[in-house]
Short mmCIF file of C-alpha atoms in Angstrom, two decimals:
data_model
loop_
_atom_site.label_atom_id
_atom_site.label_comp_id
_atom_site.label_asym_id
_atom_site.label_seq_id
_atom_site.Cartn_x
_atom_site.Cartn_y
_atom_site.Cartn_z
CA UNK A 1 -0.59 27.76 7.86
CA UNK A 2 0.20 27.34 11.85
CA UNK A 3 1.26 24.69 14.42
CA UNK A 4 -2.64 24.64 15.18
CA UNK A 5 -3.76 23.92 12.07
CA UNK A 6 -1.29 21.27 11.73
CA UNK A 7 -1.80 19.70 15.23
CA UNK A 8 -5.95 19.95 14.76
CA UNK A 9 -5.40 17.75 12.11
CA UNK A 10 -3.21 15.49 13.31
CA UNK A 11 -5.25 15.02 16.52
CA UNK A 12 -8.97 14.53 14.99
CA UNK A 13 -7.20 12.09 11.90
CA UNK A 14 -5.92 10.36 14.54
CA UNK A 15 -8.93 10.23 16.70
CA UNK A 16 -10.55 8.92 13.96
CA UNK A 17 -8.41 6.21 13.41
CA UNK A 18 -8.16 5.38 16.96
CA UNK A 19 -11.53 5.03 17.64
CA UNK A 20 -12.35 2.09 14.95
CA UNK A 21 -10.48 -1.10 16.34
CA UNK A 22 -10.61 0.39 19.88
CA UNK A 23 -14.82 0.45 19.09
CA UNK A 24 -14.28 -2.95 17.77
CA UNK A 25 -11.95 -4.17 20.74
CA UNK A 26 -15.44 -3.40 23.15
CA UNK A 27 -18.21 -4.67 21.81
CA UNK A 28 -18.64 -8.48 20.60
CA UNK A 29 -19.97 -8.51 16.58
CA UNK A 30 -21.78 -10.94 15.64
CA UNK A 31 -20.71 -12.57 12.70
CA UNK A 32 -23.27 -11.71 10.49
CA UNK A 33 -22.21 -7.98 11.07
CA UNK A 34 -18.54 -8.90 10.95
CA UNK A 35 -19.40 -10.07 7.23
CA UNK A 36 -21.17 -6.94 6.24
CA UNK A 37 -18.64 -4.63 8.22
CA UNK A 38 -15.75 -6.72 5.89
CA UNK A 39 -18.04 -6.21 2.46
CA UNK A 40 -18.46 -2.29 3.43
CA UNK A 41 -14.84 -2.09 3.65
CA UNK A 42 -14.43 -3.77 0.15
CA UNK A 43 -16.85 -1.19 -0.94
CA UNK A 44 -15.00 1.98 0.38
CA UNK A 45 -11.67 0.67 -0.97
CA UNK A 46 -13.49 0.16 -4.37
CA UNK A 47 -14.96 3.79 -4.09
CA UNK A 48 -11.58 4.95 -3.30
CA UNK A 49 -10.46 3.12 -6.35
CA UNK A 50 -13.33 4.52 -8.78
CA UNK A 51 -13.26 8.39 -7.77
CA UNK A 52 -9.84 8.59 -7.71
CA UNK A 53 -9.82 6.93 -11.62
CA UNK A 54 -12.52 9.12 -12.86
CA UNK A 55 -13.39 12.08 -10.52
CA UNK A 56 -9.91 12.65 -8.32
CA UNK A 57 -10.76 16.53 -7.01
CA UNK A 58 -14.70 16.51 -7.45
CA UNK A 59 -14.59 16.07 -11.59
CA UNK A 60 -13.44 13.77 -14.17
CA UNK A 61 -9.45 13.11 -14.03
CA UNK A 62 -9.11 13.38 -18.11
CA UNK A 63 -8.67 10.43 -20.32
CA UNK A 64 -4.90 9.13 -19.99
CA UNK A 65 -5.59 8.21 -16.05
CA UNK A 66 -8.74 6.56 -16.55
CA UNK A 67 -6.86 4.57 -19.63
CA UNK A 68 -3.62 4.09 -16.73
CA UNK A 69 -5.48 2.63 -14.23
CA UNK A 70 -7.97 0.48 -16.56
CA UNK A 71 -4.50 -1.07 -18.09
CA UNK A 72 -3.13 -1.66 -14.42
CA UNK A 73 -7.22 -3.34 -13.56
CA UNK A 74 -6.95 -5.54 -16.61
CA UNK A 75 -3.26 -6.22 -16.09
CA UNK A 76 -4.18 -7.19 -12.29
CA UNK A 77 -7.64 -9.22 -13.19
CA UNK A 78 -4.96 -11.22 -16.05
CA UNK A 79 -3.03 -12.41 -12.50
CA UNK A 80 0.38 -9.87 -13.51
CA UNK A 81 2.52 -9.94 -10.55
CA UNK A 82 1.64 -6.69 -8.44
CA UNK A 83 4.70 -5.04 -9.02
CA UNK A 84 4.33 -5.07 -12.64
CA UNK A 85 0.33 -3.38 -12.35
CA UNK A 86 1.60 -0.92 -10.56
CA UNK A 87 4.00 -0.08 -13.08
CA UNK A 88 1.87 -0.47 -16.41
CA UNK A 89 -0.95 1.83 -14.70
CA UNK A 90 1.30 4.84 -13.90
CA UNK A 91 3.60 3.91 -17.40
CA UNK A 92 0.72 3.89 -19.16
CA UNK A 93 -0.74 7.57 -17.76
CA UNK A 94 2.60 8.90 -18.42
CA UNK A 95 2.82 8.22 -21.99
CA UNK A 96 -0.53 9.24 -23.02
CA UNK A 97 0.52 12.72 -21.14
CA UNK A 98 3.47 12.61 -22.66
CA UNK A 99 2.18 12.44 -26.46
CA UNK A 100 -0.80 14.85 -25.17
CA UNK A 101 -3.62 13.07 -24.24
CA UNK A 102 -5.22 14.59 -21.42
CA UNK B 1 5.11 -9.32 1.51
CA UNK B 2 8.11 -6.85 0.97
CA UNK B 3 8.04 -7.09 -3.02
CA UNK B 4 4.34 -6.50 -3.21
CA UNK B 5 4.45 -3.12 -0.58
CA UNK B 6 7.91 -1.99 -2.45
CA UNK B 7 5.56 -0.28 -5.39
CA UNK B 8 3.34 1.20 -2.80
CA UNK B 9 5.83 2.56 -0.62
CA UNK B 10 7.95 4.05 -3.85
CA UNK B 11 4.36 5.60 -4.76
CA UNK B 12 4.24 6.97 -1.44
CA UNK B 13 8.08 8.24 -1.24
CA UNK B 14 7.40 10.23 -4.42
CA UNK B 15 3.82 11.33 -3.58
CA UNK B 16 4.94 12.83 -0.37
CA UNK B 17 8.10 14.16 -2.18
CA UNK B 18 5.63 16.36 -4.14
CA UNK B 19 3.66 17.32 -0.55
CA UNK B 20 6.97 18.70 0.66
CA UNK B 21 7.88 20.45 -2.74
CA UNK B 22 3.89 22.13 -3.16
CA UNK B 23 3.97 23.19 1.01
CA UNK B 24 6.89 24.63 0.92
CA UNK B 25 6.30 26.29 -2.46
CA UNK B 26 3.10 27.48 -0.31
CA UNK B 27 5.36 29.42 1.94
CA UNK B 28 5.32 26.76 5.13
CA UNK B 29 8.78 26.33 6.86
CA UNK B 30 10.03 23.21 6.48
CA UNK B 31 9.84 21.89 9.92
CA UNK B 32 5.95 22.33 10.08
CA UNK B 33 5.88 20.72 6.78
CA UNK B 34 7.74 17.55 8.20
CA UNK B 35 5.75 17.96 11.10
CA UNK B 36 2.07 17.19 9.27
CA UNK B 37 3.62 14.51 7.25
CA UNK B 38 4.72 12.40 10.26
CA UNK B 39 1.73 13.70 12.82
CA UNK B 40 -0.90 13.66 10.36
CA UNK B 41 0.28 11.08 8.03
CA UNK B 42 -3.22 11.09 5.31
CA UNK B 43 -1.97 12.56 1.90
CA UNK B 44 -4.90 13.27 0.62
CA UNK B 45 -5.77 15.28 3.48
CA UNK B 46 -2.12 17.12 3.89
CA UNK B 47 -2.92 18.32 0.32
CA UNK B 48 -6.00 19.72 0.69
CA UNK B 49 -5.21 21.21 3.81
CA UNK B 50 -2.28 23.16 2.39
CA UNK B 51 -4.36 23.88 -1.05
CA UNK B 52 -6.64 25.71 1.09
CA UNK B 53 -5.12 27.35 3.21
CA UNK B 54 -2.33 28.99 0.89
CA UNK B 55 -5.36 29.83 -1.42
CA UNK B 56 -6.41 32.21 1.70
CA UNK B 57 -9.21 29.79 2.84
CA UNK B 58 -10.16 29.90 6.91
CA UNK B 59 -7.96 27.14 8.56
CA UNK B 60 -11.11 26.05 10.57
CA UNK B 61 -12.76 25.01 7.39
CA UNK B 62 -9.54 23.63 5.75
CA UNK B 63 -8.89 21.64 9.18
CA UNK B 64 -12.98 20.79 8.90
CA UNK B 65 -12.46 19.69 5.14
CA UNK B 66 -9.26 17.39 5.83
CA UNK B 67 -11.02 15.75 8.75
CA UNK B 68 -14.42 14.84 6.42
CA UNK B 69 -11.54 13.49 3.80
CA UNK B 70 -10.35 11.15 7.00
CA UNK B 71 -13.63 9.76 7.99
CA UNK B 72 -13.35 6.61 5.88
CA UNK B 73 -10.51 5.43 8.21
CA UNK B 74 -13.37 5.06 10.85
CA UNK B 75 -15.04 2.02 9.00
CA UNK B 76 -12.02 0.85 8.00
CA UNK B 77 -10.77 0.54 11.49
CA UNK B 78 -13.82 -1.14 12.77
CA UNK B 79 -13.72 -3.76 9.93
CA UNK B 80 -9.84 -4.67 10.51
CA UNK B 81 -9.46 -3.10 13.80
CA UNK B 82 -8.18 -6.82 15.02
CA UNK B 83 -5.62 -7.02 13.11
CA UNK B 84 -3.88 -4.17 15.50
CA UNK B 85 -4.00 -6.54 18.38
CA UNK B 86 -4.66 -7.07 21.43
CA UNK B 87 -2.80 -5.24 24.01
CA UNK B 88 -3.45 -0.96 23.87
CA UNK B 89 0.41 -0.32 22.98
CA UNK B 90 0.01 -1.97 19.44
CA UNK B 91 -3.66 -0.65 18.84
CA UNK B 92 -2.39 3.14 19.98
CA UNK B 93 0.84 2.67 17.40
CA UNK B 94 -0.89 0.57 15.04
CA UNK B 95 -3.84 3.17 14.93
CA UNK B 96 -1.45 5.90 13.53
CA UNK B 97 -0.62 3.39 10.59
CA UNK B 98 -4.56 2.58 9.18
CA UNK B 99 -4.28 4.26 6.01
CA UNK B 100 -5.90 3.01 2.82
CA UNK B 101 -3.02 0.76 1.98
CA UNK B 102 -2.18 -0.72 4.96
CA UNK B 103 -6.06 -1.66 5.19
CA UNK B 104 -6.26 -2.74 1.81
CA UNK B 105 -3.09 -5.07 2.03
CA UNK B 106 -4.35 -6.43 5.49
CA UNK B 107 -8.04 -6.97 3.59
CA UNK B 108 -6.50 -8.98 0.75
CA UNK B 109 -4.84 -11.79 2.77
CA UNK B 110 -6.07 -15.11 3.37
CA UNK B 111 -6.17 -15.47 7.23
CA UNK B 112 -5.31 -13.15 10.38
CA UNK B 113 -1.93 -14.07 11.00
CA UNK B 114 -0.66 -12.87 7.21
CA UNK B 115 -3.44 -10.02 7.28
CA UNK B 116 -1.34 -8.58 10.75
CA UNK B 117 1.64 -9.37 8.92
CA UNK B 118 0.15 -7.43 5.66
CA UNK B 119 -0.68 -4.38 7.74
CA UNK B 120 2.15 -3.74 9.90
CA UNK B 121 4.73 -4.11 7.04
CA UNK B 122 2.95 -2.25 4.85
CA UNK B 123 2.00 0.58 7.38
CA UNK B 124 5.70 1.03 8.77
CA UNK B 125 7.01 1.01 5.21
CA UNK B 126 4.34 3.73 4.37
CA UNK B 127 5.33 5.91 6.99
CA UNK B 128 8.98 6.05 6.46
CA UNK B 129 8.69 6.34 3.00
CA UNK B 130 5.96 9.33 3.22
CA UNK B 131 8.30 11.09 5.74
CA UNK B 132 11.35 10.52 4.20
CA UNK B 133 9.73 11.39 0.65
CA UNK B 134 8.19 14.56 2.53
CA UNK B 135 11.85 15.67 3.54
CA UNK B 136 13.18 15.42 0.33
CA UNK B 137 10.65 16.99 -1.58
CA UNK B 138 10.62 19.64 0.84
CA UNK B 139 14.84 20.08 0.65
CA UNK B 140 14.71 20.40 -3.20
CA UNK B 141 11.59 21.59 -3.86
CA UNK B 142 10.29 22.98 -7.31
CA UNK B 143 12.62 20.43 -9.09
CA UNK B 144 10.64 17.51 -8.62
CA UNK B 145 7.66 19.57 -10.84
CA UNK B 146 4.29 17.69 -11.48
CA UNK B 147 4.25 13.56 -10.03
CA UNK B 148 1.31 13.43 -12.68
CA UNK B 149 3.54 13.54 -15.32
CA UNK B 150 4.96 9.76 -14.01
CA UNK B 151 1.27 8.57 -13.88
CA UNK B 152 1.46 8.82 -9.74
CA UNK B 153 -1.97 9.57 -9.83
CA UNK B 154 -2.61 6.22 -11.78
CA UNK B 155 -0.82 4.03 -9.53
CA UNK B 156 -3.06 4.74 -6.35
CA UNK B 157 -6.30 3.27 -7.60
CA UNK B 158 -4.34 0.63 -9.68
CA UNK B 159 -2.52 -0.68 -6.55
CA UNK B 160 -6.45 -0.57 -4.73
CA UNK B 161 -7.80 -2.40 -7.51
CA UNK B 162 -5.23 -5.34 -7.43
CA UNK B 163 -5.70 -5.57 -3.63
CA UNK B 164 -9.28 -5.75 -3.33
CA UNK B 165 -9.60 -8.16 -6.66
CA UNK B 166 -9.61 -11.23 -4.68
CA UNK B 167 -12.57 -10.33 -1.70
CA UNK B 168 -14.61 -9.64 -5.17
CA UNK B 169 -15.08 -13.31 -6.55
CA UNK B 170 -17.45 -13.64 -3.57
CA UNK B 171 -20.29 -12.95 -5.76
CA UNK B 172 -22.08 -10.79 -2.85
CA UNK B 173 -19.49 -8.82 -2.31
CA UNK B 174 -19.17 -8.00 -5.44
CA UNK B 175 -22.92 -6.86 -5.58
CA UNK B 176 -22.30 -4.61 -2.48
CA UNK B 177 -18.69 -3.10 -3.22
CA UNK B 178 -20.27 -2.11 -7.24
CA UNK B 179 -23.33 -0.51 -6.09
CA UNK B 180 -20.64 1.45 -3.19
CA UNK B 181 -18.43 2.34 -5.88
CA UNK B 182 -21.41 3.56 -7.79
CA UNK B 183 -22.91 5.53 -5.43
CA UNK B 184 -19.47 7.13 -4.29
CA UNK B 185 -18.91 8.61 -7.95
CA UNK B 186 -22.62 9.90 -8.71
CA UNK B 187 -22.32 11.67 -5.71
CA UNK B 188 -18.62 12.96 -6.08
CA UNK B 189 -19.85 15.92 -8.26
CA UNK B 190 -21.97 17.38 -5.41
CA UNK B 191 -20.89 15.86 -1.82
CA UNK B 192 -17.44 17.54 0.14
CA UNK B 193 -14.98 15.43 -0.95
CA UNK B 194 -14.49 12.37 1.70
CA UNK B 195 -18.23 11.94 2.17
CA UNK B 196 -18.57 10.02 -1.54
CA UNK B 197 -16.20 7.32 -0.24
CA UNK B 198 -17.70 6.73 3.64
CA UNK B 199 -21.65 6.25 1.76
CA UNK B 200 -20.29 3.23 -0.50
CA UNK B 201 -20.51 1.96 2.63
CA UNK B 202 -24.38 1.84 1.78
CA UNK B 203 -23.83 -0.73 -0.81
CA UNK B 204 -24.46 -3.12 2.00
CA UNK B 205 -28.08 -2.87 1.09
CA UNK B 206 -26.81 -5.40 -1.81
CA UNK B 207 -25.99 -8.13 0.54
CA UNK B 208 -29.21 -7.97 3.28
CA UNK B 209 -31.70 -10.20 0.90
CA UNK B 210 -29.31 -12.97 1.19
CA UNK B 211 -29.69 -15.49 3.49
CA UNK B 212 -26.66 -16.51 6.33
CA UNK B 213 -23.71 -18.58 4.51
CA UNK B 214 -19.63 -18.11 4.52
CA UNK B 215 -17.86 -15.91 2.75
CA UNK B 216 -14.10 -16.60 2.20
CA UNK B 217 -12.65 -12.92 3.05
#
C-alpha cells in the first residue's frame, strides 16, 4: 500500500464526483430529464439500500442483518423518528449475533 | 437537521474507526491511513482498497476496483449537482462531500433551500466524523474488534431506507427505484461490485410509458 495508490484513488473518486454537478452546471435539462435523472437517483439509493441488506460483498449478508434492517424499514415506513430506526436496525442485528443467529 | 445526521455521522465515526483499526492491522503507517480517509473519503472503497491490496492483489486493479465502487457518485452528482451551488468554490468543496448520505439527505427534503441545507450539514458532519473516527481507530487499533457485532452494517441501509421513503409514495417512482433495486441484486452475484448499484439506474425504463405530469420530489 503506497502514496500512489492512495492518491490514484483519491484523484479519480474525486473526479468522479466533480464531474456530475459541474456536467449539470453546463448543459440546460429539460425537465422531463430532470424527473427521470431524480427517479434514477431514488433507484441507486434503493439499490444501495437492497445489496447492502442482502448481498453486502457479492453474497447474501446472513439472516440477523437482513432481520436489522427490515425492523429499522418497518420502524421507518410506521413514521419512528429517524434517530430511533437507526437504532432498532443496528440493535436489532446485534442481538440476533449476539444469541447466534447469523 | 442536526438530530436526524447525528445517527449517521456516529455510524460513520465508528465505521471509519474500524477502517483505521483493519489498515493499520494491514501494516499501513498511520499517516497514509489518515491520508485516504480525508483525500479519498468513500468507505466502501477505502475498504476494498486496503482488503486487496494487503491480500497481495496488484494496486492497479485494487485502485481500478475502488474507482468502479465510486461510479454511482457520477449520477448522483448530476441529479443533485445544484444543490452545490452556483459559484466553482462551493461546487469544487462541495464535490468532495457527495457521498451516499449527503445525497440521500439532500434527496429527501421538500424544496432546494432545505435540500442545500440537508447536504452541506450532513456532508461536513460526515467528513469530520469519518476522519476523526479514522484517527482513532487507527491510534487504538485491534481493540475496537468487529463493528458488525453493534449491527453497523445494519444501520447503513436502514438510514437509506428512511431517507428515500418519502420520494417513493410517487407511485412512478416507486415503479422505477423497485425494478433498480431489483436489477442491482440479481446482478450482485456476477457484476464487480459498484456496477450492480450504477444499472438500477435502468429502472427508468419503468417511468418512460407514462405520460408528462409533476412529481413532488
Amino acid at each position: 500500500m503506497t502514496l500512489a495508490v492512495v492518491l490514484a484513488l483519491a484523484a479519480g473518486t474525486y473526479g468522479i464526483r466533480f464531474a456530475g454537478p459541474q456536467l449539470r452546471n453546463r448543459i440546460t435539462v429539460p425537465a422531463r430529464v430532470q424527473m427521470l435523472l431524480s427517479m434514477a437517483a431514488t433507484a441507486l439509493l434503493l439499490a444501495l439500500v437492497a445489496v447492502n441488506a442482502f448481498v453486502p460483498g457479492g453474497k447474501f449478508g446472513g439472516w440477523a442483518l437482513a432481520a436489522g434492517v427490515f425492523v429499522g424499514g418497518v420502524a421507518a415506513w410506521r413514521k419512528v423518528p429517524f434517530v430511533l430506526v437507526v437504532v432498532l436496525a443496528a440493535a436489532t442485528t446485534a442481538a440476533l449475533r449476539l444469541v447466534g443467529v447469523a | 437537521m442536526i438530530r436526524n445526521v447525528s445517527p449517521i455521522a456516529l455510524t460513520a465515526f465508528v465505521t471509519g474507526a474500524s477502517f483505521g483499526a483493519i489498515a493499520v492491522a494491514a501494516h499501513i503507517p498511520i499517516w497514509l491511513v489518515c491520508a485516504m480517509s480525508l483525500l479519498v473519503f468513500a468507505g466502501g472503497s477505502q475498504f476494498m482498497v486496503v482488503g486487496i491490496v494487503a491480500a497481495g492483489g496488484s494496486p492497479i486493479a485494487a485502485v481500478f476496483a475502488g474507482l468502479l465502487l465510486n461510479a454511482r457518485h457520477l449520477p448522483f452528482g448530476l441529479a443533485i449537482g445544484d444543490v452545490l451551488g452556483e459559484r466553482l468554490a462551493t461546487r469544487v468543496i462541495g464535490s468532495h462531500i457527495l457521498v451516499d448520505e449527503s445525497v440521500a439527505f439532500a434527496m429527501a427534503q421538500g424544496d432546494r433551500k432545505r435540500a442545500k441545507a440537508a447536504f452541506w450539514t450532513c456532508g461536513l458532519a460526515l467528513l469530520l466524523t469519518w476522519n476523526s473516527g479514522t484517527l482513532v481507530g487507527a491510534l487504538i487499533g485491534q481493540v475496537i474488534g468487529d463493528p458488525n457485532r453493534f449491527g453497523m452494517d445494519a444501520a447503513f441501509p436502514a438510514a437509506m431506507f428512511a431517507l428515500v421513503l418519502p420520494a417513493l409514495k410517487d407511485r412512478v417512482t416507486l415503479r422505477v427505484a423497485l425494478l433498480g433495486a431489483a436489477i442491482a441484486v440479481a446482478t450482485t452475484p456476477f457484476l464487480p461490485p459498484g456496477i450492480p448499484v450504477v444499472l438500477a439506474a435502468l429502472g427508468v425504463i419503468a417511468a418512460l410509458p407514462t405520460r408528462k405530469k409533476a412529481v413532488t420530489a
